[in-house]
Tab-separated table of C-alpha atoms and ligand atoms in Angstrom:
chain	number	residue	atom	x	y	z
A	190	MET	CA	88.093	157.290	5.663
A	191	LYS	CA	89.523	154.548	3.342
A	192	LYS	CA	89.268	152.251	6.408
A	193	ARG	CA	85.530	153.099	6.752
A	194	TYR	CA	84.905	152.342	3.116
A	195	PHE	CA	86.325	149.161	3.524
A	196	LEU	CA	84.545	148.217	6.356
A	197	ILE	CA	81.236	149.073	4.661
A	198	LEU	CA	82.130	147.596	1.537
A	199	SER	CA	82.913	143.996	3.332
A	200	LEU	CA	79.787	144.295	5.182
A	201	VAL	CA	77.816	145.032	1.958
A	202	ILE	CA	79.484	142.143	0.354
A	203	LEU	CA	78.759	139.777	3.724
A	204	LEU	CA	75.206	140.712	3.656
A	205	PHE	CA	74.712	139.995	0.184
A	206	PHE	CA	76.532	136.537	0.671
A	207	GLU	CA	74.208	135.831	3.473
A	208	LEU	CA	71.376	136.542	1.956
A	209	SER	CA	72.044	134.620	-1.107
A	210	CYS	CA	73.633	131.556	0.720
A	211	GLY	CA	70.549	131.833	3.119
A	212	LYS	CA	68.075	131.584	0.217
A	213	ARG	CA	69.624	128.374	-1.135
A	214	GLU	CA	68.248	125.636	0.384
A	215	ARG	CA	70.125	123.371	2.627
A	216	ILE	CA	70.925	120.195	0.977
A	217	PRO	CA	70.518	117.145	3.944
A	218	LYS	CA	73.085	114.395	3.961
A	219	ASN	CA	70.818	111.710	5.238
A	220	PRO	CA	67.327	112.767	4.538
A	221	LYS	CA	64.245	110.594	4.780
A	222	ILE	CA	62.566	109.373	1.641
A	223	TYR	CA	59.099	108.925	0.488
A	224	ILE	CA	58.149	106.559	-2.500
A	225	ILE	CA	54.348	106.967	-3.363
A	226	GLY	CA	53.109	104.551	-6.179
A	227	LEU	CA	49.856	105.395	-7.962
A	228	ASP	CA	49.346	102.441	-10.246
A	229	GLY	CA	48.548	103.308	-13.984
A	230	ALA	CA	48.422	107.308	-13.290
A	231	ASP	CA	49.240	109.103	-16.541
A	232	TRP	CA	49.790	112.891	-17.630
A	233	ASP	CA	47.489	112.498	-20.377
A	234	ILE	CA	44.707	112.346	-17.715
A	235	ILE	CA	46.016	114.225	-14.968
A	236	ASN	CA	47.086	117.302	-17.407
A	237	PRO	CA	43.629	118.015	-18.497
A	238	LEU	CA	42.308	118.121	-15.046
A	239	ILE	CA	45.082	120.399	-13.883
A	240	GLU	CA	44.117	122.550	-16.880
A	241	SER	CA	40.358	122.451	-15.983
A	242	GLY	CA	41.236	123.186	-12.012
A	243	LYS	CA	40.020	119.966	-10.893
A	244	LEU	CA	43.398	118.690	-9.459
A	245	LYS	CA	44.701	121.664	-7.554
A	246	PHE	CA	47.020	120.057	-5.563
A	247	PHE	CA	48.682	117.813	-8.553
A	248	LYS	CA	49.252	121.264	-10.059
A	249	LYS	CA	51.080	122.602	-7.090
A	250	LEU	CA	52.982	119.626	-6.789
A	251	LYS	CA	54.087	119.588	-10.701
A	252	GLU	CA	55.411	122.936	-10.275
A	253	GLU	CA	57.580	122.295	-7.045
A	254	ALA	CA	58.561	119.058	-8.650
A	255	ALA	CA	61.254	118.178	-11.037
A	256	TRP	CA	59.041	115.798	-13.205
A	257	ALA	CA	58.843	113.295	-16.117
A	258	ARG	CA	56.986	111.145	-18.505
A	259	LEU	CA	58.140	108.082	-16.779
A	260	LYS	CA	59.539	105.672	-19.495
A	261	THR	CA	58.260	102.165	-18.893
A	262	PHE	CA	59.012	98.850	-20.634
A	263	LYS	CA	57.225	95.779	-22.521
A	264	PRO	CA	55.580	93.562	-20.839
A	265	THR	CA	53.930	96.566	-18.917
A	266	LEU	CA	52.940	94.232	-16.214
A	267	SER	CA	52.766	95.624	-13.105
A	268	ALA	CA	54.053	93.087	-10.790
A	269	VAL	CA	57.273	93.245	-13.057
A	270	VAL	CA	57.455	97.003	-13.359
A	271	TRP	CA	56.992	97.903	-9.572
A	272	THR	CA	59.618	95.218	-8.987
A	273	SER	CA	62.163	97.313	-11.312
A	274	ILE	CA	61.247	100.238	-9.754
A	275	ALA	CA	62.120	99.117	-6.063
A	276	THR	CA	65.473	97.429	-7.166
A	277	GLY	CA	66.601	99.749	-10.027
A	278	ASP	CA	67.107	96.485	-12.294
A	279	ARG	CA	65.438	95.056	-15.322
A	280	MET	CA	63.267	92.011	-14.964
A	281	ILE	CA	65.843	89.565	-16.302
A	282	LYS	CA	68.247	90.482	-13.376
A	283	HIS	CA	65.366	90.740	-10.472
A	284	GLY	CA	63.778	87.527	-11.802
A	285	ILE	CA	60.049	88.499	-11.870
A	286	VAL	CA	59.359	88.290	-15.521
A	287	ASP	CA	55.475	87.594	-15.575
A	288	TRP	CA	52.650	87.290	-13.265
A	289	LEU	CA	52.716	83.777	-12.987
A	290	TYR	CA	55.358	80.626	-13.684
A	291	VAL	CA	54.933	76.935	-13.716
A	292	SER	CA	56.073	75.239	-10.183
A	293	LYS	CA	58.052	72.008	-9.709
A	294	ASN	CA	54.671	70.577	-9.276
A	295	ASN	CA	53.826	71.655	-12.499
A	296	ILE	CA	50.969	74.127	-11.473
A	297	LYS	CA	50.802	77.773	-12.484
A	298	VAL	CA	51.592	79.996	-9.327
A	299	PRO	CA	52.195	83.504	-8.863
A	300	TYR	CA	55.730	85.029	-8.509
A	301	THR	CA	56.058	86.065	-5.073
A	302	ASN	CA	58.657	88.224	-3.194
A	303	ALA	CA	60.944	85.115	-2.435
A	304	GLU	CA	61.526	84.610	-6.194
A	305	LYS	CA	63.537	87.999	-6.414
A	306	ARG	CA	67.278	87.553	-7.106
A	307	VAL	CA	68.763	91.064	-6.187
A	308	PRO	CA	67.843	93.198	-2.939
A	309	SER	CA	64.962	95.512	-2.959
A	310	ILE	CA	65.525	99.193	-1.852
A	311	TRP	CA	64.294	98.529	1.621
A	312	GLU	CA	66.611	95.663	1.849
A	313	ILE	CA	69.463	97.995	1.209
A	314	PHE	CA	68.388	100.641	4.009
A	315	ASP	CA	68.156	97.537	6.108
A	316	TYR	CA	71.734	96.704	5.478
A	317	TYR	CA	72.540	100.272	6.820
A	318	ASN	CA	70.557	99.610	10.066
A	319	GLN	CA	67.876	102.072	8.720
A	320	PRO	CA	64.062	100.958	9.188
A	321	SER	CA	61.420	101.294	6.342
A	322	VAL	CA	57.961	101.027	6.430
A	323	VAL	CA	56.771	99.497	3.194
A	324	LEU	CA	52.831	99.294	2.551
A	325	HIS	CA	50.944	97.257	-0.035
A	326	TRP	CA	54.073	97.470	-2.817
A	327	TYR	CA	53.734	94.645	-5.327
A	328	VAL	CA	55.221	91.400	-5.059
A	329	THR	CA	56.101	91.811	-1.400
A	330	TYR	CA	54.454	88.612	-0.126
A	331	PRO	CA	55.989	86.781	1.875
A	332	PRO	CA	57.492	90.161	3.505
A	333	ASP	CA	61.289	90.456	3.983
A	334	HIS	CA	62.130	90.433	7.741
A	335	ILE	CA	63.810	93.956	7.549
A	336	LYS	CA	63.787	96.913	10.467
A	337	GLY	CA	60.571	98.498	10.584
A	338	VAL	CA	57.422	97.243	8.896
A	339	MET	CA	56.188	95.679	5.761
A	340	VAL	CA	52.473	94.966	4.996
A	341	SER	CA	52.768	92.838	1.869
A	342	ASP	CA	50.701	93.141	-1.288
A	343	ALA	CA	48.673	89.977	0.360
A	344	PHE	CA	47.385	91.595	3.498
A	345	ALA	CA	44.276	93.537	2.032
A	346	ASP	CA	43.255	90.565	0.379
A	347	ALA	CA	43.440	88.478	3.191
A	348	MET	CA	41.557	90.991	5.199
A	349	SER	CA	38.888	91.053	2.520
A	350	GLY	CA	38.733	87.172	3.050
A	351	ILE	CA	38.226	87.334	6.716
A	352	PHE	CA	35.650	90.294	6.632
A	353	PHE	CA	33.535	88.801	3.587
A	354	ARG	CA	33.971	85.367	3.848
A	355	ASN	CA	34.639	84.595	7.388
A	356	GLU	CA	37.928	83.006	6.896
A	357	LYS	CA	40.515	82.410	9.643
A	358	ILE	CA	42.426	85.172	10.915
A	359	GLU	CA	45.481	82.847	11.984
A	360	GLU	CA	45.517	81.863	8.340
A	361	TYR	CA	47.142	85.062	7.060
A	362	ARG	CA	49.519	85.986	9.939
A	363	ASP	CA	52.436	85.943	7.445
A	364	THR	CA	51.082	88.662	5.376
A	365	VAL	CA	52.659	91.263	7.582
A	366	PHE	CA	56.229	91.533	9.471
A	367	PRO	CA	56.700	91.740	12.067
A	368	GLU	CA	53.547	89.892	12.951
A	369	PHE	CA	52.803	92.058	15.867
A	370	TYR	CA	51.252	94.801	13.246
A	371	TYR	CA	49.148	91.915	11.779
A	372	ARG	CA	46.963	91.649	15.103
A	373	LYS	CA	47.106	95.527	15.573
A	374	LEU	CA	46.112	96.235	12.006
A	375	TYR	CA	43.310	93.831	12.021
A	376	ASN	CA	41.969	95.020	15.381
A	377	LEU	CA	42.034	98.544	14.023
A	378	LEU	CA	39.975	97.713	10.827
A	379	SER	CA	37.713	95.285	12.508
A	380	LYS	CA	36.925	98.004	14.856
A	381	GLU	CA	36.093	100.271	11.749
A	382	LEU	CA	34.284	97.571	9.793
A	383	LYS	CA	32.347	95.488	12.345
A	384	GLU	CA	31.874	97.798	15.342
A	385	LYS	CA	30.788	100.776	12.967
A	386	GLY	CA	29.431	98.772	10.372
A	387	LEU	CA	31.109	100.309	7.781
A	388	GLY	CA	29.895	98.848	4.581
A	389	TYR	CA	30.343	99.480	0.912
A	390	LYS	CA	28.554	102.787	1.035
A	391	GLY	CA	30.490	103.909	4.071
A	392	MET	CA	33.755	103.102	2.463
A	393	ILE	CA	32.986	104.987	-0.919
A	394	LYS	CA	32.016	107.857	1.203
A	395	TYR	CA	35.209	107.762	2.821
A	396	LEU	CA	37.016	107.589	-0.280
A	397	GLU	CA	34.697	110.403	-1.840
A	398	ILE	CA	34.037	108.477	-5.092
A	399	PRO	CA	30.820	107.753	-6.640
A	400	ASP	CA	28.776	104.503	-6.317
A	401	TYR	CA	30.008	103.348	-9.691
A	402	ILE	CA	27.764	100.069	-9.182
A	403	ASN	CA	24.743	101.769	-9.382
A	404	MET	CA	25.883	104.403	-11.859
A	405	TYR	CA	26.439	101.307	-14.589
A	406	LEU	CA	23.223	99.736	-13.574
A	407	ASN	CA	21.477	103.089	-14.185
A	408	LYS	CA	23.263	103.973	-17.304
A	409	TYR	CA	22.769	100.485	-18.891
A	410	HIS	CA	19.574	99.616	-17.307
A	411	GLU	CA	20.994	96.289	-16.254
A	412	THR	CA	20.149	94.337	-13.070
A	413	ASN	CA	23.546	93.060	-12.627
A	414	VAL	CA	27.339	93.891	-13.233
A	415	LYS	CA	28.203	90.687	-14.577
A	416	LYS	CA	29.338	92.097	-18.097
A	417	VAL	CA	32.096	93.950	-16.345
A	418	PRO	CA	34.173	91.684	-14.168
A	419	ILE	CA	35.929	94.376	-12.262
A	420	LEU	CA	32.340	95.689	-11.130
A	421	SER	CA	31.484	92.232	-10.045
A	422	SER	CA	34.452	92.326	-7.285
A	423	TRP	CA	34.356	96.271	-7.081
A	424	ARG	CA	33.467	95.953	-3.038
A	425	ARG	CA	36.619	94.012	-2.791
A	426	TYR	CA	38.789	96.617	-4.500
A	427	ILE	CA	37.019	99.291	-2.341
A	428	LEU	CA	37.899	97.415	0.826
A	429	LYS	CA	41.562	96.924	-0.473
A	430	ASP	CA	41.805	100.855	-1.180
A	431	TYR	CA	40.190	101.600	2.148
A	432	ILE	CA	42.618	99.532	3.717
A	433	GLY	CA	45.493	100.847	1.778
A	434	GLU	CA	44.495	104.358	3.112
A	435	LYS	CA	43.953	103.285	6.956
A	436	THR	CA	47.217	101.671	6.823
A	437	PHE	CA	49.010	104.511	5.263
A	438	TYR	CA	47.607	107.129	7.987
A	439	TYR	CA	48.375	104.360	10.698
A	440	PHE	CA	52.216	104.163	10.021
A	441	MET	CA	52.625	107.867	8.770
A	442	LYS	CA	51.591	108.598	12.130
A	443	ARG	CA	53.436	105.866	14.154
A	444	GLY	CA	56.039	104.559	11.984
A	445	LYS	CA	59.812	105.203	12.831
A	446	TYR	CA	61.524	105.143	9.308
A	447	ASN	CA	64.054	106.539	6.945
A	448	LEU	CA	62.148	105.153	3.824
A	449	PHE	CA	58.281	105.199	3.755
A	450	MET	CA	56.777	103.467	0.602
A	451	TRP	CA	53.178	103.343	-0.062
A	452	TYR	CA	51.361	101.930	-3.112
A	453	SER	CA	47.841	102.129	-4.527
A	454	ARG	CA	46.182	100.117	-7.155
A	455	MET	CA	43.153	102.029	-7.354
A	456	PRO	CA	43.752	104.257	-10.553
A	457	ASP	CA	44.704	101.416	-12.765
A	458	VAL	CA	41.887	99.284	-11.518
A	459	PHE	CA	39.293	101.910	-12.390
A	460	LYS	CA	40.885	103.013	-15.731
A	461	HIS	CA	40.440	99.308	-16.818
A	462	PHE	CA	36.780	99.794	-17.157
A	463	ALA	CA	35.988	103.785	-16.536
A	464	SER	CA	35.331	104.008	-20.250
A	465	VAL	CA	32.058	102.423	-19.652
A	466	PHE	CA	30.860	105.603	-18.474
A	467	LEU	CA	31.431	107.765	-21.475
A	468	ASP	CA	28.785	109.129	-23.541
A	469	LYS	CA	27.195	105.851	-25.307
A	470	ASN	CA	27.188	107.199	-28.973
A	471	TYR	CA	30.895	108.185	-28.267
A	472	LEU	CA	31.826	104.886	-26.609
A	473	ASP	CA	30.098	103.118	-29.720
A	474	LYS	CA	32.085	105.150	-32.162
A	475	ILE	CA	35.267	104.339	-30.311
A	476	ASN	CA	34.484	100.441	-30.105
A	477	GLU	CA	33.699	100.720	-33.976
A	478	LEU	CA	37.288	102.013	-34.599
A	479	ILE	CA	38.723	99.561	-32.258
A	480	LYS	CA	37.045	96.776	-34.281
A	481	GLU	CA	38.376	97.850	-37.414
A	482	GLY	CA	41.596	97.044	-35.830
A	483	LYS	CA	43.459	100.032	-37.257
A	484	PRO	CA	45.793	101.955	-35.633
A	485	ILE	CA	44.253	104.707	-33.725
A	486	SER	CA	45.512	108.282	-34.296
A	487	LYS	CA	46.889	110.652	-31.901
A	488	THR	CA	44.030	112.966	-32.240
A	489	VAL	CA	41.272	110.503	-31.470
A	490	GLU	CA	43.345	109.285	-28.466
A	491	LYS	CA	43.655	112.875	-27.159
A	492	GLU	CA	40.188	113.446	-27.389
A	493	PHE	CA	39.405	110.019	-25.589
A	494	GLU	CA	41.379	110.962	-22.765
A	495	LYS	CA	39.944	114.488	-22.567
A	496	LYS	CA	36.622	112.796	-22.326
A	497	LEU	CA	37.838	110.344	-19.888
A	498	ALA	CA	39.540	112.586	-17.670
A	499	PRO	CA	36.531	113.995	-15.655
A	500	ILE	CA	35.446	109.988	-15.214
A	501	VAL	CA	38.697	109.111	-13.522
A	502	ALA	CA	38.770	112.786	-11.617
A	503	PRO	CA	37.071	111.388	-8.387
A	504	ILE	CA	39.578	108.638	-7.830
A	505	LEU	CA	42.785	110.949	-8.450
A	506	LYS	CA	41.052	113.958	-6.276
A	507	HIS	CA	40.889	111.998	-3.340
A	508	LYS	CA	44.264	110.546	-3.723
A	509	GLU	CA	45.478	114.443	-3.170
A	510	LYS	CA	44.841	113.870	0.349
A	511	ILE	CA	47.342	111.222	0.799
A	512	LEU	CA	49.771	113.234	-1.383
A	513	LYS	CA	49.086	116.350	0.637
A	514	ALA	CA	49.874	114.385	4.010
A	515	VAL	CA	53.367	112.974	2.603
A	516	TYR	CA	54.173	116.522	1.413
A	517	ASN	CA	53.501	118.354	4.766
A	518	LYS	CA	55.408	115.857	6.647
A	519	ALA	CA	58.442	115.718	3.995
A	520	LYS	CA	58.522	119.305	4.107
A	521	GLU	CA	58.724	119.522	8.056
A	522	GLU	CA	61.559	116.897	7.925
A	523	GLY	CA	63.413	118.256	4.893
A	524	ALA	CA	62.870	114.518	3.168
A	525	TYR	CA	62.637	113.783	-0.397
A	526	VAL	CA	59.322	112.515	-2.140
A	527	PHE	CA	58.927	110.584	-5.115
A	528	ILE	CA	55.387	110.205	-6.537
A	529	LEU	CA	55.176	107.774	-9.476
A	530	SER	CA	53.541	105.275	-11.560
A	531	ASP	CA	54.631	102.183	-13.403
A	532	HIS	CA	52.700	102.913	-16.800
A	533	GLY	CA	50.103	104.949	-18.105
A	534	PHE	CA	47.289	103.722	-20.364
A	535	THR	CA	46.930	103.923	-24.405
A	536	LEU	CA	44.093	103.786	-26.750
A	537	SER	CA	44.916	101.285	-29.405
A	538	SER	CA	43.197	98.685	-31.643
A	539	LYS	CA	43.174	96.826	-28.495
A	540	GLY	CA	41.139	99.088	-26.456
A	541	TYR	CA	42.110	101.496	-23.616
A	542	ASP	CA	44.842	99.470	-21.780
A	543	HIS	CA	48.818	99.156	-20.990
A	544	HIS	CA	49.414	95.521	-21.581
A	545	ALA	CA	49.076	93.280	-24.452
A	546	LEU	CA	49.408	96.282	-26.592
A	547	PRO	CA	50.101	95.823	-30.651
A	548	LYS	CA	53.631	95.500	-31.445
A	549	SER	CA	53.882	98.789	-33.072
A	550	VAL	CA	52.288	100.637	-29.872
A	551	PRO	CA	54.952	101.728	-27.322
A	552	PRO	CA	54.514	101.121	-23.659
A	553	PRO	CA	52.586	104.140	-22.357
A	554	ASP	CA	54.562	106.530	-20.052
A	555	GLY	CA	53.782	106.429	-16.134
A	556	ILE	CA	54.309	109.527	-14.173
A	557	LEU	CA	57.362	111.018	-12.164
A	558	MET	CA	57.633	113.899	-9.770
A	559	ILE	CA	60.449	114.307	-7.403
A	560	LEU	CA	60.412	116.981	-4.337
A	561	GLY	CA	62.406	118.196	-1.803
A	562	PRO	CA	65.524	120.374	-0.945
A	563	GLY	CA	67.818	121.548	-4.040
A	564	VAL	CA	65.128	120.050	-6.536
A	565	LYS	CA	64.955	121.799	-9.866
A	566	LYS	CA	61.139	123.059	-9.576
A	567	GLY	CA	58.759	122.734	-12.413
A	568	HIS	CA	61.676	121.094	-14.546
A	569	GLU	CA	60.915	118.617	-16.838
A	570	ILE	CA	63.577	115.667	-16.972
A	571	LYS	CA	64.070	112.190	-18.905
A	572	ALA	CA	63.764	109.371	-16.436
A	573	THR	CA	62.814	105.486	-16.590
A	574	VAL	CA	61.305	103.205	-14.092
A	575	LEU	CA	64.735	102.030	-13.440
A	576	ASP	CA	66.145	105.159	-11.837
A	577	ILE	CA	63.929	105.448	-8.967
A	578	THR	CA	66.169	103.321	-6.629
A	579	PRO	CA	69.413	104.557	-7.725
A	580	THR	CA	68.326	108.247	-7.325
A	581	ALA	CA	66.640	107.602	-3.757
A	582	LEU	CA	70.035	105.834	-2.628
A	583	TYR	CA	72.091	108.834	-3.716
A	584	LEU	CA	69.708	111.433	-2.238
A	585	SER	CA	69.926	109.197	1.139
A	586	GLY	CA	73.651	109.512	1.184
A	587	LYS	CA	74.126	106.038	0.230
A	588	PRO	CA	76.242	104.421	-2.546
A	589	VAL	CA	74.426	103.275	-5.710
A	590	GLY	CA	74.638	99.466	-6.874
A	591	LYS	CA	77.461	99.292	-9.232
A	592	ASP	CA	75.314	96.709	-11.397
A	593	MET	CA	72.054	98.352	-10.982
A	594	ASP	CA	70.619	99.251	-14.545
A	595	GLY	CA	69.093	102.470	-13.605
A	596	LYS	CA	70.953	105.557	-13.325
A	597	VAL	CA	70.982	108.808	-10.659
A	598	LEU	CA	68.680	111.378	-12.142
A	599	LEU	CA	71.386	114.101	-11.560
A	600	ASN	CA	69.599	116.512	-13.532
A	601	ALA	CA	66.654	116.941	-11.413
A	602	PHE	CA	68.774	118.747	-8.760
A	603	ILE	CA	70.545	122.006	-8.603
A	604	PHE	CA	73.353	120.562	-6.564
A	605	ARG	CA	75.895	117.783	-7.755
A	606	ARG	CA	77.396	115.306	-5.183
A	607	LYS	CA	79.710	112.558	-6.093
A	608	VAL	CA	77.733	109.327	-7.010
A	609	ARG	CA	79.604	106.402	-5.084
A	610	TYR	CA	79.145	102.962	-6.043
A	611	THR	CA	79.102	99.637	-4.300
A	612	ILE	CA	77.940	95.977	-4.792
A	613	TYR	CA	75.025	94.878	-2.888
A	614	LYS	CA	74.144	91.256	-2.529
A	615	LYS	CA	70.741	89.828	-1.450
A	616	LYS	CA	71.416	88.569	1.920
A	617	LYS	CA	68.574	87.033	3.504
A	618	LYS	CA	66.923	84.719	1.034
A	619	ILE	CA	63.229	84.277	2.409
A	620	ARG	CA	61.539	80.544	1.948
A	621	ARG	CA	58.603	80.477	-0.634
A	622	LYS	CA	55.340	79.863	1.455
A	623	LYS	CA	52.924	77.389	0.187
A	624	ASN	CA	49.886	79.521	0.889
A	625	LYS	CA	47.228	77.951	-1.531
A	626	GLU	CA	44.538	80.491	-0.287
A	627	ILE	CA	46.866	83.313	-1.177
A	628	ASN	CA	47.826	82.177	-4.604
A	629	LYS	CA	43.939	81.497	-5.468
A	630	LYS	CA	43.081	85.096	-4.571
A	631	ILE	CA	45.957	86.369	-6.787
A	632	ILE	CA	44.930	84.662	-9.566
A	633	LYS	CA	41.311	85.273	-9.391
A	634	ASP	CA	42.311	89.040	-9.128
A	635	LEU	CA	44.553	88.497	-12.300
A	636	LYS	CA	41.434	86.821	-13.956
A	637	THR	CA	39.065	89.605	-12.883
A	638	ILE	CA	41.259	92.352	-14.184
A	639	GLY	CA	41.867	90.655	-17.606
A	640	TYR	CA	45.315	89.985	-17.324
A	641	ILE	CA	45.164	86.154	-17.566
B	2165	ZN	ZN1	50.099	98.828	-13.315
């Protein structure tokens, strides 16, 4: 009799143990890592759209993620911050401290990948013989010669020169590594653009966004868009965003990688002029406040963001497709996904912006969501842009850089593993390429957005 009780009891305990352990997620030792960058995205625009039911997938992601209002720093320049995200280091250490610097020939040139002083996360994966796919990430021209593929941030601009101004294809072969893929991508895009005759209308249809050029001309009864420089180059930004998405799906499907990084600039570019679509009377009221030069109250800012959110919605809504594709693939693979931005925007006496803010105004928080096995779902954490690379290395089973300024976001996970450290040195120094055409394009772009 006693023996039978004992047997039943141990069976119950075993069953209970199995059920509870079975339920606990298996924490992978060497998972794939996805890092998706949406420049300029912020919760103060996304949250109202989640509440109004417009961004259902962002809602789902936020419920399943450990998320944060991601702390960024000043100067809140994208080139500088995205480099900190990809290195775990402050600008003084990685060396990209501004958009431009004065070269030996005493001319102002853009900082490039060749000026970086510390290894980026994709180089660290390379040290472990693991391939990466890195698409359009800021300051990646000239690309690093790593296992996998790097489509540098100069590629899309190069394509717009080739497709819009008949520039020479050969001129820009070095915007992609290995070059084999440069030709492949050019053929893919020219098939779409030339053979199918996909123009501006076709691309905005694909990107599911309104025709903002016409919307502006109708709203202000204008005959041209000269007053809004970004709209003057809007076709180029649309082409770049389109190329961004096409290369994303191309490599999601074909790429062999342990690390997949994709960057889109569209939310940031659009938010730099989106306020022109606000109600005219309301916009005049805001412009009056800005002209007074006094600090803008939180209430006024909240109301402004609530009114601006529906205008930004189409841009973010369409990007949900990209996020869904990553989410589904990562779920299958038991991989981790980081979805983040480098900064948000804020309304101040300098207008609605993120850089050149008044001293008293802090840099506007970006967004962070981490998804994957053992993540504390729906849990808000504290995090900075410096913590992404250390946390991604930790999750992928690699030691963290001893001298990295960022830290591992341990509080995002239900499990705890020992954080190992090592010293990572930059192994391959890439020679700076004098590509005057690319420099010109970068400088033209910075002027169009109003950064310089
Ligand atoms: Zn930015």
